[in-house]
Amino acid sequence: MAEKKREQEKIKKQEQKDCPYRKKCGGCEYLYLTYDGQCARKQKQVKDLIGKYGKIEPIQRMKDPYYYRNKVHAVVDRDRKGNPITGVYRKGTHVVVPVKNCRIENQKADEIIKTIQGMLKSFKIKIYDEDTQYGLLRHIVVRYGTKTGQIMVVLVTASPVFPSKNNFVKALRAVHPEITTIVQNINPRGTSMVLGTREQILFGKGYIEDVLCGKTFRISARSFYQVNSVQTEKLYCLALEFAGLTGKEVVLDAYCGIGTIGIIAASKAKKVIGVELNADAVKDAIENAKCNQEKNIVFYQGDAGEFMMNMAADGEKADVVFMDPPRSGSTEKFIKAVKEIAPKRVVYISCNPETLGRDLEWFVQNGYQMERAIPVDMFPWTEAIECVVLMSQVKN
Ligand code: SAH
């Protein structure tokens, strides 16, 4: 009891602390709300958008809603005096706001970024200039394995030539022996994409691992991985509970990324089929299945809608469908194909309740009803909302 009170007091105190970057950054839209206020707002938004399909259960809150981002991206730039700075783009612009310590970013990652910033001058590393396209270092990305403690540093450079890189890596590791791998990513293009396609490992294995729901996942510099590991575990546990697997089911994991949901479900199902558009992610998914010794799972690369239509045309069936589409949601084509494949349950994980609402309407038209819906707060202080929804086939 006393501990719970202390915890609450700590949160209250932190909440009252203003963010020094509030006006300049723009990344956290809900800084003016308390955590209670944010959760209430998100609950209401979900209710307004999908409440007509059924009951919305209370949002799953984050116990300690700070420093949760396991992936931190910093832009490297110079101030007016020519000194190196690291920070974030002001929302909607390419103006760099220097950030030292952000309330939602992993603190160790912020520390490492500051160390690198401090080393740039003595190592005479040229900072890239977006306007002239001259210079070397563009971005720093740090990824942190919340369960394993493994840390990856990605140095994004405009060209492959990195003078004195061995000494730089040595000096960085001397300050931060906890770094487990360092990768140079080469991005010569003048686009707003942070990472390029070429990579060179400067130290370690070139990837980190993390553990979710007892399974190990390999995360490379470019793979998609949910940024809030604590809440992701809650989200996946709910998704699995909704699926109600008994070991006999054929399961589809659509929009599967690096295979997380399907791999977690595999030991409770007869067979899992994953489908994903991004070829790199599919490679990671296959590797992840192998390293978790899941043999009853296969992955296909392609558009999820096309894949489902082909399955439907071949008369194939599935018992449970997981779907976790991007912000744009799914498609009518996908949902019509689901009807043909006829799963008893569909578990929809959504990062955008607006497209979720549109898709639910299509599901209802195709013989499904919403059984359960729970928002999960994956992104405290920001307006982003994640939901997990269970739909079941309406029996005639
Ligand atoms: N389920 C995964 C990834 C979810 S993110 C996880 O929880 O980690 C959404 C994924 O959908 C991304 O990996 C993206 O590459 C993929 N995607 C986007 N459009 C797609 C399409 N039309 N067909 C299949 N996959 C798609």
Coordinates of C-alpha atoms and ligand atoms in Angstrom, one line a residue:
M1 CA 0.0 0.0 0.0
A2 CA 2.7 2.4 1.1
E3 CA 4.7 1.5 -2.0
K4 CA 1.7 2.2 -4.3
K5 CA 1.3 5.6 -2.6
R6 CA 5.0 6.4 -3.1
E7 CA 4.7 5.4 -6.7
Q8 CA 1.7 7.6 -7.3
E9 CA 3.4 10.6 -5.6
K10 CA 6.5 10.1 -7.8
I11 CA 4.3 10.2 -10.9
K12 CA 2.4 13.3 -9.7
K13 CA 5.8 15.1 -9.1
Q14 CA 7.1 14.1 -12.5
E15 CA 3.8 15.2 -14.1
Q16 CA 4.1 18.7 -12.7
K17 CA 7.6 19.1 -14.1
D18 CA 7.3 21.0 -17.3
C19 CA 9.1 19.7 -20.4
P20 CA 11.8 22.3 -21.3
Y21 CA 11.2 21.5 -25.0
R22 CA 7.5 21.8 -24.9
K23 CA 7.2 24.8 -27.2
K24 CA 9.9 23.9 -29.6
C25 CA 9.6 20.2 -30.2
G26 CA 6.0 19.4 -30.6
G27 CA 6.5 15.6 -30.4
C28 CA 4.2 15.1 -27.3
E29 CA 0.8 16.6 -28.0
Y30 CA -0.6 15.8 -24.5
L31 CA 2.0 17.5 -22.3
Y32 CA -0.6 19.8 -20.9
L33 CA -2.6 16.9 -19.5
T34 CA -2.0 14.7 -16.5
Y35 CA -1.5 11.0 -17.1
D36 CA -5.1 10.4 -15.9
G37 CA -6.3 13.1 -18.2
Q38 CA -4.5 11.5 -21.2
C39 CA -6.0 8.1 -20.5
A40 CA -9.5 9.5 -20.1
R41 CA -9.1 11.4 -23.4
K42 CA -8.0 8.3 -25.3
Q43 CA -10.7 6.1 -23.7
K44 CA -13.3 8.7 -24.9
Q45 CA -11.9 8.9 -28.4
V46 CA -12.0 5.1 -28.8
K47 CA -15.6 5.1 -27.5
D48 CA -16.6 7.8 -29.9
L49 CA -15.1 6.0 -32.9
I50 CA -16.0 2.4 -32.3
G51 CA -18.3 2.4 -29.3
K52 CA -21.3 1.7 -31.5
Y53 CA -20.0 -1.8 -32.2
G54 CA -19.9 -2.8 -28.5
K55 CA -18.4 -2.2 -25.1
I56 CA -15.0 -0.6 -24.7
E57 CA -13.1 -2.0 -21.7
P58 CA -10.8 0.4 -19.7
I59 CA -7.6 1.4 -21.3
Q60 CA -4.5 -0.5 -20.1
R61 CA -2.4 2.2 -18.6
M62 CA 1.4 2.3 -18.2
K63 CA 2.5 2.0 -14.6
D64 CA 5.4 4.4 -15.1
P65 CA 4.7 6.4 -18.2
Y66 CA 8.2 7.8 -18.7
Y67 CA 11.3 6.9 -20.7
Y68 CA 9.6 4.1 -22.5
R69 CA 10.9 4.5 -26.0
N70 CA 13.4 1.7 -26.8
K71 CA 14.4 3.3 -30.0
V72 CA 15.8 6.9 -29.9
H73 CA 16.6 8.9 -33.0
A74 CA 18.7 12.0 -32.9
V75 CA 19.5 14.4 -35.7
V76 CA 23.1 15.7 -35.8
D77 CA 23.5 19.4 -36.6
R78 CA 25.5 22.5 -35.7
D79 CA 24.4 25.6 -33.7
R80 CA 25.0 29.1 -35.0
K81 CA 28.5 29.0 -33.5
G82 CA 29.3 25.8 -35.4
N83 CA 29.2 23.6 -32.3
P84 CA 27.7 20.1 -32.7
I85 CA 24.2 19.6 -31.4
T86 CA 21.9 16.6 -31.3
G87 CA 18.1 16.6 -31.0
V88 CA 14.9 16.2 -32.9
Y89 CA 13.3 17.9 -35.8
R90 CA 10.7 20.3 -34.7
K91 CA 7.3 18.7 -35.7
G92 CA 6.6 19.2 -39.4
T93 CA 10.0 21.0 -40.1
H94 CA 13.6 20.3 -40.6
V95 CA 14.7 22.7 -37.8
V96 CA 16.7 20.8 -35.2
V97 CA 15.8 21.4 -31.5
P98 CA 18.6 20.4 -29.2
V99 CA 17.4 17.8 -26.7
K100 CA 19.4 16.6 -23.7
N101 CA 16.9 14.5 -21.8
C102 CA 13.5 13.6 -23.1
R103 CA 10.7 12.3 -20.9
I104 CA 9.7 9.5 -23.2
E105 CA 13.1 8.3 -24.5
N106 CA 15.3 5.6 -22.9
Q107 CA 17.7 7.5 -20.6
K108 CA 20.7 5.4 -21.4
A109 CA 20.1 6.1 -25.1
D110 CA 20.0 9.8 -24.4
E111 CA 23.3 9.5 -22.4
I112 CA 25.0 7.7 -25.3
I113 CA 23.9 10.3 -27.8
K114 CA 25.3 13.1 -25.6
T115 CA 28.6 11.3 -25.3
I116 CA 28.8 11.0 -29.1
Q117 CA 28.0 14.6 -29.5
G118 CA 30.8 15.5 -27.1
M119 CA 33.3 13.4 -29.1
L120 CA 32.6 14.8 -32.5
K121 CA 35.0 17.8 -32.3
S122 CA 38.0 16.0 -31.0
F123 CA 37.6 13.3 -33.6
K124 CA 37.1 16.0 -36.3
I125 CA 34.0 14.3 -37.6
K126 CA 32.2 16.5 -40.1
I127 CA 28.6 17.1 -39.5
Y128 CA 26.3 16.7 -42.5
D129 CA 24.6 19.8 -43.8
E130 CA 21.2 19.1 -45.4
D131 CA 21.4 22.2 -47.6
T132 CA 24.8 21.8 -49.1
Q133 CA 24.8 18.0 -48.7
Y134 CA 28.4 18.3 -47.4
G135 CA 29.7 16.5 -44.3
L136 CA 29.6 13.0 -42.9
L137 CA 27.5 12.3 -39.8
R138 CA 23.7 12.8 -40.2
H139 CA 21.9 10.9 -37.5
I140 CA 22.4 8.7 -34.4
V141 CA 19.9 5.9 -33.7
V142 CA 20.1 3.9 -30.4
R143 CA 18.0 0.8 -29.9
Y144 CA 17.7 -0.8 -26.5
G145 CA 16.6 -4.4 -25.7
T146 CA 14.4 -3.7 -22.6
K147 CA 14.6 -7.3 -21.3
T148 CA 18.2 -8.2 -22.4
G149 CA 19.9 -4.8 -21.8
Q150 CA 21.6 -5.1 -25.2
I151 CA 22.3 -1.8 -26.9
M152 CA 22.8 -1.0 -30.6
V153 CA 24.2 2.3 -31.8
V154 CA 23.6 3.2 -35.4
L155 CA 25.7 6.0 -36.9
V156 CA 24.1 7.3 -40.1
T157 CA 26.7 8.8 -42.5
A158 CA 26.4 10.3 -45.9
S159 CA 29.3 8.4 -47.3
P160 CA 31.0 5.1 -46.5
V161 CA 34.3 6.7 -45.7
F162 CA 34.5 7.2 -41.9
P163 CA 38.0 8.5 -41.0
S164 CA 39.4 7.2 -37.7
K165 CA 36.4 5.0 -37.1
N166 CA 38.3 2.3 -35.2
N167 CA 39.5 4.9 -32.6
F168 CA 36.1 6.4 -32.4
V169 CA 34.4 3.1 -31.7
K170 CA 37.1 2.3 -29.1
A171 CA 36.7 5.6 -27.4
L172 CA 32.8 5.3 -27.4
R173 CA 33.0 1.8 -25.9
A174 CA 35.4 3.0 -23.2
V175 CA 32.8 5.4 -21.9
H176 CA 29.9 3.0 -22.5
P177 CA 31.0 -0.6 -22.2
E178 CA 27.2 -1.5 -22.1
I179 CA 27.0 -1.0 -25.9
T180 CA 26.8 -4.4 -27.5
T181 CA 26.9 -3.5 -31.2
I182 CA 27.7 -0.5 -33.4
V183 CA 26.6 -0.2 -37.0
Q184 CA 27.4 2.4 -39.6
N185 CA 24.4 2.9 -41.9
I186 CA 25.2 4.8 -45.2
N187 CA 22.5 7.1 -46.4
P188 CA 23.8 9.4 -49.3
R189 CA 20.3 10.4 -50.4
G190 CA 18.7 13.8 -49.8
T191 CA 15.4 12.3 -48.6
S192 CA 13.8 12.6 -45.2
M193 CA 14.3 8.8 -44.6
V194 CA 16.7 8.4 -41.7
L195 CA 18.3 5.1 -42.7
G196 CA 19.8 4.1 -46.0
T197 CA 20.1 0.6 -47.4
R198 CA 23.8 -0.1 -47.0
E199 CA 25.3 -1.1 -43.7
Q200 CA 28.7 -1.9 -42.2
I201 CA 29.1 -3.5 -38.8
L202 CA 31.8 -1.6 -36.8
F203 CA 31.5 -3.6 -33.6
G204 CA 29.6 -6.7 -32.3
K205 CA 26.9 -8.8 -34.1
G206 CA 25.1 -6.0 -36.0
Y207 CA 21.8 -6.6 -34.2
I208 CA 20.4 -6.8 -30.7
E209 CA 17.9 -9.2 -29.2
D210 CA 14.9 -8.6 -27.0
V211 CA 12.4 -11.0 -25.3
L212 CA 8.7 -10.6 -25.6
C213 CA 6.2 -13.1 -23.9
G214 CA 9.1 -15.5 -23.4
K215 CA 10.3 -15.5 -27.1
T216 CA 13.5 -14.0 -28.3
F217 CA 13.5 -11.6 -31.2
R218 CA 16.4 -10.3 -33.3
I219 CA 16.2 -6.6 -34.1
S220 CA 18.4 -5.2 -36.8
A221 CA 19.0 -1.5 -37.5
R222 CA 16.2 -1.3 -40.0
S223 CA 13.5 -3.7 -38.7
F224 CA 10.2 -2.6 -37.3
Y225 CA 9.9 -3.3 -33.6
Q226 CA 7.3 -1.8 -31.3
V227 CA 8.8 1.1 -29.4
N228 CA 7.3 0.5 -26.0
S229 CA 8.3 -3.0 -24.9
V230 CA 6.4 -3.0 -21.5
Q231 CA 3.1 -2.2 -23.1
T232 CA 3.7 -4.4 -26.2
E233 CA 3.8 -7.4 -23.9
K234 CA 0.4 -6.5 -22.4
L235 CA -0.9 -5.9 -25.9
Y236 CA 0.3 -9.3 -27.2
C237 CA -1.0 -11.1 -24.1
L238 CA -4.4 -9.7 -24.7
A239 CA -4.3 -10.6 -28.4
L240 CA -3.4 -14.1 -27.5
E241 CA -6.1 -14.4 -24.8
F242 CA -8.7 -13.1 -27.4
A243 CA -7.5 -15.8 -29.9
G244 CA -8.4 -18.6 -27.5
L245 CA -6.0 -21.1 -29.0
T246 CA -6.2 -24.7 -27.9
G247 CA -3.4 -26.2 -30.1
K248 CA -5.7 -27.3 -32.9
E249 CA -6.1 -24.1 -34.9
V250 CA -4.7 -22.9 -38.2
V251 CA -3.7 -19.3 -37.6
L252 CA -3.0 -16.4 -39.9
D253 CA -0.7 -13.6 -38.8
A254 CA -1.4 -10.8 -41.4
Y255 CA 0.9 -7.7 -41.5
C256 CA 3.3 -9.8 -39.4
G257 CA 6.5 -7.7 -39.4
I258 CA 9.3 -9.6 -37.9
G259 CA 6.9 -12.4 -36.9
T260 CA 6.3 -11.4 -33.3
I261 CA 2.7 -12.3 -32.8
G262 CA 2.7 -15.5 -34.9
I263 CA 5.8 -16.8 -33.1
I264 CA 4.3 -16.2 -29.7
A265 CA 1.1 -18.0 -30.9
A266 CA 2.9 -20.9 -32.6
S267 CA 3.3 -23.2 -29.6
K268 CA -0.5 -22.9 -28.9
A269 CA -1.6 -23.5 -32.5
K270 CA -1.4 -26.3 -35.0
K271 CA 0.0 -24.2 -37.8
V272 CA 0.7 -20.5 -38.3
I273 CA 1.0 -18.6 -41.6
G274 CA 2.6 -15.1 -41.6
V275 CA 2.3 -12.6 -44.4
E276 CA 4.2 -9.3 -44.7
L277 CA 5.1 -6.9 -47.4
N278 CA 8.6 -5.9 -46.3
A279 CA 11.2 -8.4 -47.5
D280 CA 13.7 -7.5 -44.8
A281 CA 11.1 -8.1 -42.1
V282 CA 10.2 -11.5 -43.6
K283 CA 13.9 -12.5 -43.4
D284 CA 14.0 -11.5 -39.8
A285 CA 10.7 -13.3 -39.2
I286 CA 12.2 -16.6 -40.6
E287 CA 15.3 -16.2 -38.5
N288 CA 13.3 -15.5 -35.4
A289 CA 11.1 -18.6 -35.9
K290 CA 14.3 -20.7 -36.2
C291 CA 16.0 -19.3 -33.2
N292 CA 12.8 -19.9 -31.1
Q293 CA 12.6 -23.4 -32.6
E294 CA 9.1 -22.9 -33.8
K295 CA 8.7 -25.4 -36.7
N296 CA 5.0 -25.0 -37.4
I297 CA 5.2 -21.5 -38.8
V298 CA 5.8 -20.3 -42.4
F299 CA 6.1 -16.7 -43.7
Y300 CA 5.2 -15.3 -47.1
Q301 CA 6.3 -12.0 -48.6
G302 CA 3.5 -10.0 -50.3
D303 CA 0.5 -7.8 -50.0
A304 CA -1.8 -9.2 -47.2
G305 CA -5.0 -8.4 -49.2
E306 CA -3.7 -10.3 -52.3
F307 CA -2.5 -13.2 -50.2
M308 CA -5.9 -13.6 -48.5
M309 CA -7.7 -13.4 -51.9
N310 CA -5.5 -16.2 -53.2
M311 CA -6.1 -18.3 -50.2
A312 CA -9.9 -17.7 -50.5
A313 CA -9.8 -18.6 -54.2
D314 CA -8.0 -21.8 -53.4
G315 CA -10.7 -22.7 -50.9
E316 CA -8.3 -22.6 -47.9
K317 CA -9.6 -22.0 -44.4
A318 CA -8.2 -20.7 -41.1
D319 CA -9.6 -20.8 -37.6
V320 CA -8.1 -17.5 -36.2
V321 CA -6.8 -14.4 -38.0
F322 CA -4.5 -11.9 -36.3
M323 CA -4.2 -8.6 -38.2
D324 CA -1.9 -5.7 -37.3
P325 CA -2.0 -3.3 -40.3
P326 CA -0.2 0.1 -40.5
R327 CA -2.0 3.4 -39.7
S328 CA -3.8 3.3 -43.1
G329 CA -5.7 0.2 -41.9
S330 CA -6.7 -2.8 -43.9
T331 CA -8.7 -3.0 -47.2
E332 CA -12.1 -4.1 -48.2
K333 CA -10.5 -6.7 -50.4
F334 CA -8.8 -8.2 -47.3
I335 CA -11.9 -8.2 -45.2
K336 CA -14.0 -9.8 -48.0
A337 CA -11.4 -12.5 -48.3
V338 CA -11.6 -13.1 -44.5
K339 CA -15.3 -13.9 -45.0
E340 CA -14.4 -16.7 -47.5
I341 CA -11.6 -18.1 -45.3
A342 CA -14.2 -18.1 -42.5
P343 CA -12.2 -17.8 -39.2
K344 CA -14.3 -18.1 -36.1
R345 CA -12.3 -15.3 -34.5
V346 CA -10.4 -12.2 -35.9
V347 CA -8.0 -10.4 -33.5
Y348 CA -7.4 -6.9 -34.9
I349 CA -4.5 -4.8 -33.4
S350 CA -4.8 -1.2 -34.5
C351 CA -2.6 1.8 -34.2
N352 CA -5.3 4.1 -35.6
P353 CA -8.9 4.0 -34.3
E354 CA -10.2 5.9 -37.3
T355 CA -9.2 3.3 -39.8
L356 CA -10.2 0.6 -37.3
G357 CA -13.7 2.1 -37.2
R358 CA -13.9 2.0 -41.0
D359 CA -12.7 -1.6 -41.1
L360 CA -15.1 -2.7 -38.4
E361 CA -17.9 -1.5 -40.5
W362 CA -16.7 -3.8 -43.4
F363 CA -16.4 -6.7 -40.9
V364 CA -20.0 -6.1 -39.7
Q365 CA -21.2 -6.2 -43.3
N366 CA -19.4 -9.4 -43.8
G367 CA -20.8 -11.4 -40.9
Y368 CA -18.6 -10.5 -37.9
Q369 CA -19.4 -8.8 -34.7
M370 CA -17.2 -7.0 -32.1
E371 CA -16.9 -9.1 -28.9
R372 CA -14.2 -7.2 -27.0
A373 CA -12.2 -4.0 -27.4
I374 CA -9.4 -2.7 -25.2
P375 CA -7.3 0.4 -25.8
V376 CA -3.6 -0.1 -24.7
D377 CA -1.6 3.0 -23.9
M378 CA 1.5 2.4 -25.9
F379 CA 2.5 6.1 -26.4
P380 CA 2.0 8.1 -23.2
W381 CA 2.2 11.9 -23.6
T382 CA 1.4 11.6 -27.3
E383 CA -2.0 11.4 -29.0
A384 CA -1.4 8.0 -30.6
I385 CA -3.8 5.3 -29.6
E386 CA -3.5 1.5 -29.9
C387 CA -6.4 -0.9 -29.5
V388 CA -6.9 -4.6 -29.6
V389 CA -10.3 -5.9 -30.8
L390 CA -11.8 -9.3 -30.9
M391 CA -14.4 -10.1 -33.6
S392 CA -16.3 -13.3 -33.9
Q393 CA -18.3 -14.8 -36.7
V394 CA -22.0 -14.3 -36.3
K395 CA -23.7 -17.7 -36.3
N396 CA -26.6 -18.1 -38.6
Ligands
SAH1 N1 2.8 -7.3 -36.3 C1 4.1 -6.7 -36.3 C2 4.2 -5.5 -37.3 C3 3.1 -4.5 -37.3 S1 3.4 -3.0 -38.2 C4 4.5 -6.3 -34.9 O1 3.7 -6.2 -34.0 O2 5.7 -6.1 -34.7 C5 2.6 -3.2 -39.7 C6 3.3 -4.1 -40.7 O3 2.5 -4.2 -41.9 C7 4.7 -3.5 -41.1 O4 5.6 -4.5 -40.9 C8 4.5 -3.3 -42.6 O5 5.7 -3.5 -43.4 C9 3.4 -4.2 -43.0 N2 2.6 -3.9 -44.2 C10 2.2 -2.7 -44.6 N3 1.4 -2.8 -45.7 C11 1.2 -4.1 -45.9 C12 0.5 -4.8 -46.9 N4 -0.2 -4.2 -47.9 N5 0.6 -6.2 -46.9 C13 1.3 -6.8 -45.9 N6 2.0 -6.2 -45.0 C14 2.0 -4.8 -45.0

